[in-house]
JSON list of C-alpha atoms in Angstrom, two decimals:
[
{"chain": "V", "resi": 110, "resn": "UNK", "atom": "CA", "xyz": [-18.20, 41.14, -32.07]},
{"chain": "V", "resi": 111, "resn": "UNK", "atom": "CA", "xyz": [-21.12, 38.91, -31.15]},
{"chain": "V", "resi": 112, "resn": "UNK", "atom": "CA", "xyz": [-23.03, 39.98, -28.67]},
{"chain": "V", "resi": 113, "resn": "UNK", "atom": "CA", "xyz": [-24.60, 37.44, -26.81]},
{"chain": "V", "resi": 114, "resn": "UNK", "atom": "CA", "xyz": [-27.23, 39.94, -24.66]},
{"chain": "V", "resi": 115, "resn": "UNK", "atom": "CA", "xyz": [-28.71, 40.88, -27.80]},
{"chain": "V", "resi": 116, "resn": "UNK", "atom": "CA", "xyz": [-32.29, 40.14, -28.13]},
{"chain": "V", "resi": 117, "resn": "UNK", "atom": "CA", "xyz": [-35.41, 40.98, -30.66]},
{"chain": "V", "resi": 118, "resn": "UNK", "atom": "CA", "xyz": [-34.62, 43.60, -33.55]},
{"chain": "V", "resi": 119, "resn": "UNK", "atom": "CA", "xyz": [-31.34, 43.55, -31.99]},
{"chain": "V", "resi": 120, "resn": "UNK", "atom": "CA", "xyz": [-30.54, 40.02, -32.53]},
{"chain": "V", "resi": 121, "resn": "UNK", "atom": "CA", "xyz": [-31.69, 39.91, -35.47]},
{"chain": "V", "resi": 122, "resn": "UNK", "atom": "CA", "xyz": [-29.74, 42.79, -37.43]},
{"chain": "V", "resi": 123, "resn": "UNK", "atom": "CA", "xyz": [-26.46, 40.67, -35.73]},
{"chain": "V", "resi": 124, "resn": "UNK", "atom": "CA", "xyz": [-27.19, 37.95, -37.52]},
{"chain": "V", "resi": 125, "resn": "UNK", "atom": "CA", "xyz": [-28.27, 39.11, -40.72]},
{"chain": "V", "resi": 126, "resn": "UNK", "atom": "CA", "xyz": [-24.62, 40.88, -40.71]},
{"chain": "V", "resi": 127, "resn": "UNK", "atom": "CA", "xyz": [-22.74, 37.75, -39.62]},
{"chain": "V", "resi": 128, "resn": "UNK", "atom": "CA", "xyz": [-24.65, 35.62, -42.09]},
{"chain": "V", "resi": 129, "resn": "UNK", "atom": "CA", "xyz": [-23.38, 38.13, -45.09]},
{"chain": "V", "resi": 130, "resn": "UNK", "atom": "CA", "xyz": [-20.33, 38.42, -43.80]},
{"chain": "V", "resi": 131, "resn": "UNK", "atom": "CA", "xyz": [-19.85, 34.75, -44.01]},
{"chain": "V", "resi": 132, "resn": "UNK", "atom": "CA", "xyz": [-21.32, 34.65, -47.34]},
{"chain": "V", "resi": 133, "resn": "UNK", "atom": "CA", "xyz": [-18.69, 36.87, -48.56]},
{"chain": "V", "resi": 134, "resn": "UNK", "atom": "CA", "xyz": [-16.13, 34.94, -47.38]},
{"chain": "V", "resi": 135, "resn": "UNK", "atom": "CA", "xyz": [-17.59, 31.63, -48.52]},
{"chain": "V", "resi": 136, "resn": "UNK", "atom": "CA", "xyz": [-17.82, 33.49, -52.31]},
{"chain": "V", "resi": 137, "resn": "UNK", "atom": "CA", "xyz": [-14.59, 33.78, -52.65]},
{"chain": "V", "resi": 138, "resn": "UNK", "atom": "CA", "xyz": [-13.44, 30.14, -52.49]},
{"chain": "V", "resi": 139, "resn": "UNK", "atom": "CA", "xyz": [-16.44, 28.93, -54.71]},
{"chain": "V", "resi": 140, "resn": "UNK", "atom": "CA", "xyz": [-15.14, 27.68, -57.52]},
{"chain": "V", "resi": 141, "resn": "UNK", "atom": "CA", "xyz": [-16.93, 24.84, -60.01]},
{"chain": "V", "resi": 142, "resn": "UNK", "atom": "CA", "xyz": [-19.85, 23.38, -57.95]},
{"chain": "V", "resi": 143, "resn": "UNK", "atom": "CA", "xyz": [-22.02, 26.80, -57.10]},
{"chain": "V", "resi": 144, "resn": "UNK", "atom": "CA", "xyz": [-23.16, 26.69, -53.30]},
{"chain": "V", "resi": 145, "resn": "UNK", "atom": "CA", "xyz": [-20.27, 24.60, -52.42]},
{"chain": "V", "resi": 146, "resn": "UNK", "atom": "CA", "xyz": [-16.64, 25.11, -51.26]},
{"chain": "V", "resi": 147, "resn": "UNK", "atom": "CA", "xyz": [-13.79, 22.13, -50.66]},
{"chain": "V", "resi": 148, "resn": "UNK", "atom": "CA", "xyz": [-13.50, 20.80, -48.19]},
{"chain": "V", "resi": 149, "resn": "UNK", "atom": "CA", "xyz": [-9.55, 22.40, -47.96]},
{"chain": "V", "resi": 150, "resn": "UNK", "atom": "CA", "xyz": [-11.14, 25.90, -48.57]},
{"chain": "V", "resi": 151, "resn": "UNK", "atom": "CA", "xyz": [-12.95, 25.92, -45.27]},
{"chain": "V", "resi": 152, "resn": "UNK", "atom": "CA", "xyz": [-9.39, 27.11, -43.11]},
{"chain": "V", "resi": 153, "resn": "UNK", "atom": "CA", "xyz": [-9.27, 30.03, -45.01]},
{"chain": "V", "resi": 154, "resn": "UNK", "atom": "CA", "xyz": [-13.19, 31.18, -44.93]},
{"chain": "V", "resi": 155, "resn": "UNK", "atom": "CA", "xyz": [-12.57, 30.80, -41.19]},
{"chain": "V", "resi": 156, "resn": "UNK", "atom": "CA", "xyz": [-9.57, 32.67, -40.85]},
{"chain": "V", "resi": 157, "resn": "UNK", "atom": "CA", "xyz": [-10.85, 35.67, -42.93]},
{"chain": "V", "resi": 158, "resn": "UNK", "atom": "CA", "xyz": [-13.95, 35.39, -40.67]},
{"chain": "V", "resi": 159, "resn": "UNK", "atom": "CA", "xyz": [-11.44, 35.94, -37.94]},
{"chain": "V", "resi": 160, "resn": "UNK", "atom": "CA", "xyz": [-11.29, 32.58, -36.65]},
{"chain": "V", "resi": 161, "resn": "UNK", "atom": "CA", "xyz": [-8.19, 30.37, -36.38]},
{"chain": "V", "resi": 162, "resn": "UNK", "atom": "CA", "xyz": [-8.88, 26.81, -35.71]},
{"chain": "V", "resi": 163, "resn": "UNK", "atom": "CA", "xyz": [-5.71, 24.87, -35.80]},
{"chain": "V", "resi": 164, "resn": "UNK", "atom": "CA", "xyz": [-5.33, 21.84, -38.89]},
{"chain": "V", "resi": 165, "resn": "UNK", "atom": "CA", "xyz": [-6.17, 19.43, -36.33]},
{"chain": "V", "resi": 166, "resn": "UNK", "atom": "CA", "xyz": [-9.43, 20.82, -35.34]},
{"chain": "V", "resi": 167, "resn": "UNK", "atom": "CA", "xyz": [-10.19, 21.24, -38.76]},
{"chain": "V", "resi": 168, "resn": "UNK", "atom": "CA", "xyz": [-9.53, 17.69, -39.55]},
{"chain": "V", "resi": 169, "resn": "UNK", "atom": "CA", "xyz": [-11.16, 16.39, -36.58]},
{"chain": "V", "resi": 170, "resn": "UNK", "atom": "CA", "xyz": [-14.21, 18.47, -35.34]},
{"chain": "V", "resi": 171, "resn": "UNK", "atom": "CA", "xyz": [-14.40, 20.97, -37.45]},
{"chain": "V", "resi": 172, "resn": "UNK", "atom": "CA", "xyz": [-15.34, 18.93, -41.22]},
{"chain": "V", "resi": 173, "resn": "UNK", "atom": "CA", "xyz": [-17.01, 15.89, -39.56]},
{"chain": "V", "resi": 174, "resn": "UNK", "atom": "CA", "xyz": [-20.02, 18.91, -38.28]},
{"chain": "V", "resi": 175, "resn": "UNK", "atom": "CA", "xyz": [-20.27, 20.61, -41.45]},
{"chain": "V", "resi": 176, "resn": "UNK", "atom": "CA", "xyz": [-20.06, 17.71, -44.31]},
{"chain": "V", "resi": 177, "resn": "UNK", "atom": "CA", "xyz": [-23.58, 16.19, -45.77]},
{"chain": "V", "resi": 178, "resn": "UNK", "atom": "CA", "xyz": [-24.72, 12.32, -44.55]},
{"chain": "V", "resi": 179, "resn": "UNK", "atom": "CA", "xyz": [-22.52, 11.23, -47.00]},
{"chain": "V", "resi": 180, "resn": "UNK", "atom": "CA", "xyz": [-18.73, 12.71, -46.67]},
{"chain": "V", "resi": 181, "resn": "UNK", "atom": "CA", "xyz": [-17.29, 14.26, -49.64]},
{"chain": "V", "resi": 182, "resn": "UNK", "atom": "CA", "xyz": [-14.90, 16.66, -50.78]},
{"chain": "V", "resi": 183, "resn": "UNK", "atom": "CA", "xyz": [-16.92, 19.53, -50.63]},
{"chain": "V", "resi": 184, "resn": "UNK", "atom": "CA", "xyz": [-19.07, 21.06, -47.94]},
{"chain": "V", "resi": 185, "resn": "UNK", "atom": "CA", "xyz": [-22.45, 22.89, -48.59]},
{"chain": "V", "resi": 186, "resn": "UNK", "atom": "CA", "xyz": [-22.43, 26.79, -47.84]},
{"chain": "V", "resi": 187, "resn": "UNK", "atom": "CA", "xyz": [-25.86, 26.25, -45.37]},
{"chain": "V", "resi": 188, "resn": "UNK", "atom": "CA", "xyz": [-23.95, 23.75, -43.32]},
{"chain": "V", "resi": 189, "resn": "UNK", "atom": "CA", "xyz": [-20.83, 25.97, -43.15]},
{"chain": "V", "resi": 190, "resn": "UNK", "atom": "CA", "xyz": [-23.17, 29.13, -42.42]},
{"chain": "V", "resi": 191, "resn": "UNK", "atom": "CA", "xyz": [-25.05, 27.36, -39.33]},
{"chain": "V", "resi": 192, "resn": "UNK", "atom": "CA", "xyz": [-21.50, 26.08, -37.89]},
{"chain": "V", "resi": 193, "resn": "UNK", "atom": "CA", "xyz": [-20.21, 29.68, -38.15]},
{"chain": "V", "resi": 194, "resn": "UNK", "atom": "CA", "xyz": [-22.90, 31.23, -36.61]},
{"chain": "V", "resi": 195, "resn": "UNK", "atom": "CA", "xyz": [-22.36, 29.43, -33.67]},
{"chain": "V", "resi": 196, "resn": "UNK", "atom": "CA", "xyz": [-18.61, 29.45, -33.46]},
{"chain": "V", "resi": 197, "resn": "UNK", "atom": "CA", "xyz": [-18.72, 33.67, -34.36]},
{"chain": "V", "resi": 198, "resn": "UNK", "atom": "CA", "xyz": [-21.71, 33.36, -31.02]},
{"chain": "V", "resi": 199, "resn": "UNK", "atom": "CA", "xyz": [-19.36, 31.14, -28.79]},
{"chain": "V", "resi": 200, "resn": "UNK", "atom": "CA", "xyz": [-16.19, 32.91, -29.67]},
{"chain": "V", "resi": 201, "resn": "UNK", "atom": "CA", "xyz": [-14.52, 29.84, -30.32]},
{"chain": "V", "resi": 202, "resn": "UNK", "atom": "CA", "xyz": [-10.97, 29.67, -32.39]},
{"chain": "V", "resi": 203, "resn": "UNK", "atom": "CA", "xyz": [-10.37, 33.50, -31.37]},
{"chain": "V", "resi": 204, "resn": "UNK", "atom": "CA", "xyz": [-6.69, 34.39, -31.34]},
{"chain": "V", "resi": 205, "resn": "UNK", "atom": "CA", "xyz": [-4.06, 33.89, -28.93]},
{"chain": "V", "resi": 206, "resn": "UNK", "atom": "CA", "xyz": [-2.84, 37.03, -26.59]},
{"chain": "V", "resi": 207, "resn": "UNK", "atom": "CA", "xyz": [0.60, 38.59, -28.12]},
{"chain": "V", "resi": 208, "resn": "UNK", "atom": "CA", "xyz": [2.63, 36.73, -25.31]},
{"chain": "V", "resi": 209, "resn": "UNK", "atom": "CA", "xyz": [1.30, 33.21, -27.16]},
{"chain": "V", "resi": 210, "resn": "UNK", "atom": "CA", "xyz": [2.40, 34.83, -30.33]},
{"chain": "V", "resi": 211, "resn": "UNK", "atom": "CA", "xyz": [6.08, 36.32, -29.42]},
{"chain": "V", "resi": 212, "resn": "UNK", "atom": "CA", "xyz": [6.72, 32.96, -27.93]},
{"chain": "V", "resi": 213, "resn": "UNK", "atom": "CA", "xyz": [6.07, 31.29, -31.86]},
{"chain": "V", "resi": 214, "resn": "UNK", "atom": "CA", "xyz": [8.35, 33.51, -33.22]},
{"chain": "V", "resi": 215, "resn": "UNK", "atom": "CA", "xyz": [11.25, 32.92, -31.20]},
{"chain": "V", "resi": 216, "resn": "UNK", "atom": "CA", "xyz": [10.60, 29.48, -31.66]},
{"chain": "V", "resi": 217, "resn": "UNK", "atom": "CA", "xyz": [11.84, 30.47, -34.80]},
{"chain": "V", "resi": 218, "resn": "UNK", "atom": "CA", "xyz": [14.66, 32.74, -33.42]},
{"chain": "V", "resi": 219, "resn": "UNK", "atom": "CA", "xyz": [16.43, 30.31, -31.04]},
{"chain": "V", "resi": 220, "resn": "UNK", "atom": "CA", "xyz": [19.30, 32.82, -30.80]},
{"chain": "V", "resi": 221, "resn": "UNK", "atom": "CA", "xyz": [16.87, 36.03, -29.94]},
{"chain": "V", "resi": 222, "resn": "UNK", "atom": "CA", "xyz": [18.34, 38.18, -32.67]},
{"chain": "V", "resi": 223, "resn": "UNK", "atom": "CA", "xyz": [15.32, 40.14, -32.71]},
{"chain": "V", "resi": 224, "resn": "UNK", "atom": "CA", "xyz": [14.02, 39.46, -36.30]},
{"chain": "V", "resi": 225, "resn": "UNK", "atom": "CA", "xyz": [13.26, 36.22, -38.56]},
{"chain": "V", "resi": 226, "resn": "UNK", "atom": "CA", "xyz": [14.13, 36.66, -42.29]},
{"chain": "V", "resi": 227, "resn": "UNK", "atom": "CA", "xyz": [11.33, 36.51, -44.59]},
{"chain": "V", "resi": 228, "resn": "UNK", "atom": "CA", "xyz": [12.71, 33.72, -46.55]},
{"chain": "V", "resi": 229, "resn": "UNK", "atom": "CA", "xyz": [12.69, 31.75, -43.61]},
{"chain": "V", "resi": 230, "resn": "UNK", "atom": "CA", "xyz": [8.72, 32.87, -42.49]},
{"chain": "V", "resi": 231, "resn": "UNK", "atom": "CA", "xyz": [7.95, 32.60, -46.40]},
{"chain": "V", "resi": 232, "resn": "UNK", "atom": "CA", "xyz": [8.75, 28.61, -46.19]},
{"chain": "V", "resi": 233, "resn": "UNK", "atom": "CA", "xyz": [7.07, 28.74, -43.12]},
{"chain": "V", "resi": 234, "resn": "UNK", "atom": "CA", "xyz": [3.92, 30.09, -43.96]},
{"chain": "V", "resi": 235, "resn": "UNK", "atom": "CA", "xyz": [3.56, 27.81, -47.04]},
{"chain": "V", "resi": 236, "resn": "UNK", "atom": "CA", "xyz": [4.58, 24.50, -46.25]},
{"chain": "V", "resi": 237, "resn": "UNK", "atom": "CA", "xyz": [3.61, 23.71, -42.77]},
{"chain": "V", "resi": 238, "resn": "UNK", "atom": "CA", "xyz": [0.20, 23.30, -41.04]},
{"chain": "V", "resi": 239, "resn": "UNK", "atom": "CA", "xyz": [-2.41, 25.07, -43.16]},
{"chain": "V", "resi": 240, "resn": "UNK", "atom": "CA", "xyz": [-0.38, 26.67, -46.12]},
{"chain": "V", "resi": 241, "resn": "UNK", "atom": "CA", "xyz": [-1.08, 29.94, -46.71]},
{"chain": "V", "resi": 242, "resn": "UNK", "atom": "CA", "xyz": [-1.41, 31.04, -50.54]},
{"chain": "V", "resi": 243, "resn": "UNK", "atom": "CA", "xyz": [1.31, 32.79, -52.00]},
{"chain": "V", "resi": 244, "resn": "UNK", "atom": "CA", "xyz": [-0.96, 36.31, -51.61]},
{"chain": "V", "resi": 245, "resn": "UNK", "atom": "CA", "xyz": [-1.58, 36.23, -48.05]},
{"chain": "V", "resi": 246, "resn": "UNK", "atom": "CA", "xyz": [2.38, 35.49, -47.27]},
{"chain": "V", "resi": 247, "resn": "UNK", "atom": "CA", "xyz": [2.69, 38.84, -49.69]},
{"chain": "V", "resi": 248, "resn": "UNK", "atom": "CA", "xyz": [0.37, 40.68, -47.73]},
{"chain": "V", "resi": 249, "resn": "UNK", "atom": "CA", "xyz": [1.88, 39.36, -44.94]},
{"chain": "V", "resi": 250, "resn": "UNK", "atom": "CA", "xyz": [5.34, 40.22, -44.92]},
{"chain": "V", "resi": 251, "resn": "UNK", "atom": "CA", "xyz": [4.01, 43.77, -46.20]},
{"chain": "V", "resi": 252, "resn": "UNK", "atom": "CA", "xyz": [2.04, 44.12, -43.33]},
{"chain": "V", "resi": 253, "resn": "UNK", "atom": "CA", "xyz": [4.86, 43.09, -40.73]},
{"chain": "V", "resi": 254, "resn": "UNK", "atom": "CA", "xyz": [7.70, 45.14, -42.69]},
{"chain": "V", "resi": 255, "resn": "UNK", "atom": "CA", "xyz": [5.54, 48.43, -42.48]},
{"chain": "V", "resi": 256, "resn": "UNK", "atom": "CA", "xyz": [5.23, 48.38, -46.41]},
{"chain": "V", "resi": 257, "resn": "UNK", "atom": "CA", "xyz": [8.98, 47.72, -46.92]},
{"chain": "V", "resi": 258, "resn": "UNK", "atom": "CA", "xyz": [9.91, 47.96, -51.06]},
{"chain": "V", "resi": 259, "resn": "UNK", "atom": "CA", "xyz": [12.16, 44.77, -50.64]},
{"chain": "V", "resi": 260, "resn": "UNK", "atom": "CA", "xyz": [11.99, 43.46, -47.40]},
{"chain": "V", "resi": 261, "resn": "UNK", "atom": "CA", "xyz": [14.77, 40.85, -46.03]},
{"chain": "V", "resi": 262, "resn": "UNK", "atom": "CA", "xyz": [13.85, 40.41, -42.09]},
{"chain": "V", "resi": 263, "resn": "UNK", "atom": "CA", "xyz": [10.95, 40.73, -40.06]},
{"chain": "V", "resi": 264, "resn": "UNK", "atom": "CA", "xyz": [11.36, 42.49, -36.46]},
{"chain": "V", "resi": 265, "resn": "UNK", "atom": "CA", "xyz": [8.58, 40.97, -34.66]},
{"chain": "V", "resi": 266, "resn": "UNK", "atom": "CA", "xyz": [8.03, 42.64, -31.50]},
{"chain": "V", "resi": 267, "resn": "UNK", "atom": "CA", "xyz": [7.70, 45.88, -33.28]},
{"chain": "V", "resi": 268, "resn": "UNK", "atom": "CA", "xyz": [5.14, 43.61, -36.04]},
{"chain": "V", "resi": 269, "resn": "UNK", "atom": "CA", "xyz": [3.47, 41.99, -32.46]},
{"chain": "V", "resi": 270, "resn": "UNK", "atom": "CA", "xyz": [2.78, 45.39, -31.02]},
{"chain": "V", "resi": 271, "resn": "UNK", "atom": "CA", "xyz": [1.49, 46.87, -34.20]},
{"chain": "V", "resi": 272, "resn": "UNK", "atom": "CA", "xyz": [-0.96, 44.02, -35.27]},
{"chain": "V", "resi": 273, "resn": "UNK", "atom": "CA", "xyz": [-2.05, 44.12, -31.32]},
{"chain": "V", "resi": 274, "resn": "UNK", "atom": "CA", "xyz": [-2.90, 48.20, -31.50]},
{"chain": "V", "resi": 275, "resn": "UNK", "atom": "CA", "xyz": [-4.12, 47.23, -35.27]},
{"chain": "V", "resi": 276, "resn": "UNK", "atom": "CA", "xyz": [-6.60, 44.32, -33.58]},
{"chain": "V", "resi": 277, "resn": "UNK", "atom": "CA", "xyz": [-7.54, 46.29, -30.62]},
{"chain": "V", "resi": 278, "resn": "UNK", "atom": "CA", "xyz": [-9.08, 48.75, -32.68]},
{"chain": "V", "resi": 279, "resn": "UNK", "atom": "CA", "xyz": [-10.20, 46.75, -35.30]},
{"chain": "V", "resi": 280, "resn": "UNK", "atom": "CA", "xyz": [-12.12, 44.45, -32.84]},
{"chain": "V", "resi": 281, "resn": "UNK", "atom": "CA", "xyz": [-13.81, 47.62, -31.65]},
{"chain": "V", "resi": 282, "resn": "UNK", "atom": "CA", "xyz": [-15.25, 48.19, -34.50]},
{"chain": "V", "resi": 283, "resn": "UNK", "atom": "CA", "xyz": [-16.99, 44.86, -36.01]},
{"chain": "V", "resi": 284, "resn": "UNK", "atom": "CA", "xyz": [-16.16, 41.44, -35.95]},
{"chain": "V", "resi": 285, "resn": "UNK", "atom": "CA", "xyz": [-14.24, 42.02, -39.12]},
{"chain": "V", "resi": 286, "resn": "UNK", "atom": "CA", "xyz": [-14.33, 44.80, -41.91]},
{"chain": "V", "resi": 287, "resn": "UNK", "atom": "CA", "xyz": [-13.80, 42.63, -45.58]},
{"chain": "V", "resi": 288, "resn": "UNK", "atom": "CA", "xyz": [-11.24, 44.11, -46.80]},
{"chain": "V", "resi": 289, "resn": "UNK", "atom": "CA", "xyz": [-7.75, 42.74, -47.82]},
{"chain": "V", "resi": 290, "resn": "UNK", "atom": "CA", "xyz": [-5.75, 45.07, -45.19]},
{"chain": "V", "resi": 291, "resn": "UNK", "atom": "CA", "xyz": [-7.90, 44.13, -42.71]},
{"chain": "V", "resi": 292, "resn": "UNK", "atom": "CA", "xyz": [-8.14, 40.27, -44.09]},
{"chain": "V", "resi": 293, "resn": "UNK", "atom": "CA", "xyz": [-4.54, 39.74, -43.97]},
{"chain": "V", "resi": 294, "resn": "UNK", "atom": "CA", "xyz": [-3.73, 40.88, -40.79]},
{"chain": "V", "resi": 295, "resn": "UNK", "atom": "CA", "xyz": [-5.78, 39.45, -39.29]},
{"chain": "V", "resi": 296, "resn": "UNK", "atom": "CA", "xyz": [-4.96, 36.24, -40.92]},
{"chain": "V", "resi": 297, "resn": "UNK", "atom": "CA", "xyz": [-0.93, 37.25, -39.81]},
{"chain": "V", "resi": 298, "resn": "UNK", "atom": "CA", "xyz": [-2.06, 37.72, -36.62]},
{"chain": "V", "resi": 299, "resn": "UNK", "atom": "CA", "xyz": [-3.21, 33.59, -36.89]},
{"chain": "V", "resi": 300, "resn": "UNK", "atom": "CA", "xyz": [-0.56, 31.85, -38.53]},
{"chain": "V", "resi": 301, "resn": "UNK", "atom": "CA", "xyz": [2.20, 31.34, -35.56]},
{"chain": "V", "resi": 302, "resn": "UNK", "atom": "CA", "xyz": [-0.95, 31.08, -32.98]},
{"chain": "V", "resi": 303, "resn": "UNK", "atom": "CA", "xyz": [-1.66, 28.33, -35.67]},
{"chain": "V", "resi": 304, "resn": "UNK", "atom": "CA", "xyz": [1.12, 26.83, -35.51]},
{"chain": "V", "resi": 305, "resn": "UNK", "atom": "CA", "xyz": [3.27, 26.96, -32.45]},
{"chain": "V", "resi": 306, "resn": "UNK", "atom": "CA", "xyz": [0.74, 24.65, -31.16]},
{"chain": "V", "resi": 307, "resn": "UNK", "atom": "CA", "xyz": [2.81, 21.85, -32.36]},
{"chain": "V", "resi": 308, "resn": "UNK", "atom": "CA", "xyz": [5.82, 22.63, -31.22]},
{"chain": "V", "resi": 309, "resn": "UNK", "atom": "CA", "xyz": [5.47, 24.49, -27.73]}
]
């Protein structure tokens, strides 16, 4: 994580691995206009960064900082780097604790059976608040399922206390490791933080 006490050489070698680290995520959602990313892409750099601003924020704070003089649908990769430096500094958009995060899912279980069917997170996931893309929900459901062949439900408090030993350590570690295990959970780990916000 970012340490704020860092200072000199120190400080330095933090940033210089942030910066790449947002580089690599801003690579892979460049597509025709090189240095730039749309302006719908930006969610996504953010949540593989490990941050998990709800669409909202996005809409509201978050583009308004980072576009040029003159809004348009893209935003340039130095104006997305300098926001993310600060927000990866500031610790802002950091998860919610796994209490925040069993209470989304039993928004989706009103009768507490224990487990949501992945048909039911897979619609979900997709076509509420900031869709994810059909990968991540893969990964996803993979991830919660413990690497099911064909799984049907999702038992969440055994997924919540997995992804919050898998976090612990992981946090310990780096801000983020890029790597699609690591990527996705941590993106799972988001999505009902994301989104219960609308409807707790």
């Amino acid at each position: 994580m970012f340490n704020s006490k860092a200072q000199g050489l120190e400080k330095a070698k933090q940033e210089e691995f942030f910066k790449a680290k947002i580089r690599e995520a801003f690579n892979l959602f460049v597509t025709e206009r090189e240095g730039y990313i749309p302006n719908e892409d930006v969610p996504y750099v953010m949540r593989y960064l490990g941050r998990f601003p709800s669409e909202a924020q996005v809409r509201d704070t978050i583009l308004p900082q980072i576009q040029d003089d003159e809004p348009s649908n893209q935003i340039k990769y130095s104006n997305l780097e300098a926001y993310m430096l600060k927000v990866l500094e500031e610790k802002e958009f950091e998860p919610d604790d796994p209490e925040m995060l069993l209470a989304a899912f039993r928004l989706l279980d009103p009768e507490l059976k224990g487990f949501i069917e992945t048909e039911t997170i897979t619609a979900y996931l997709e076509n509420q608040g900031i869709p994810f893309k059909s990968q991540e929900t893969k990964d996803f459901i993979k991830f919660a399922s413990n690497n099911a062949t064909d799984p049907t439900k999702i038992y969440y408090e055994d997924y919540i206390a997995k992804l919050t030993n898998f976090t612990e350590k992981h946090l310990e570690l780096s801000l983020i490791h890029i790597s699609e295990p690591t990527r996705q959970a941590e993106i799972s780990y988001a999505v009902f933080c994301l989104k219960k916000k609308t409807r707790l």
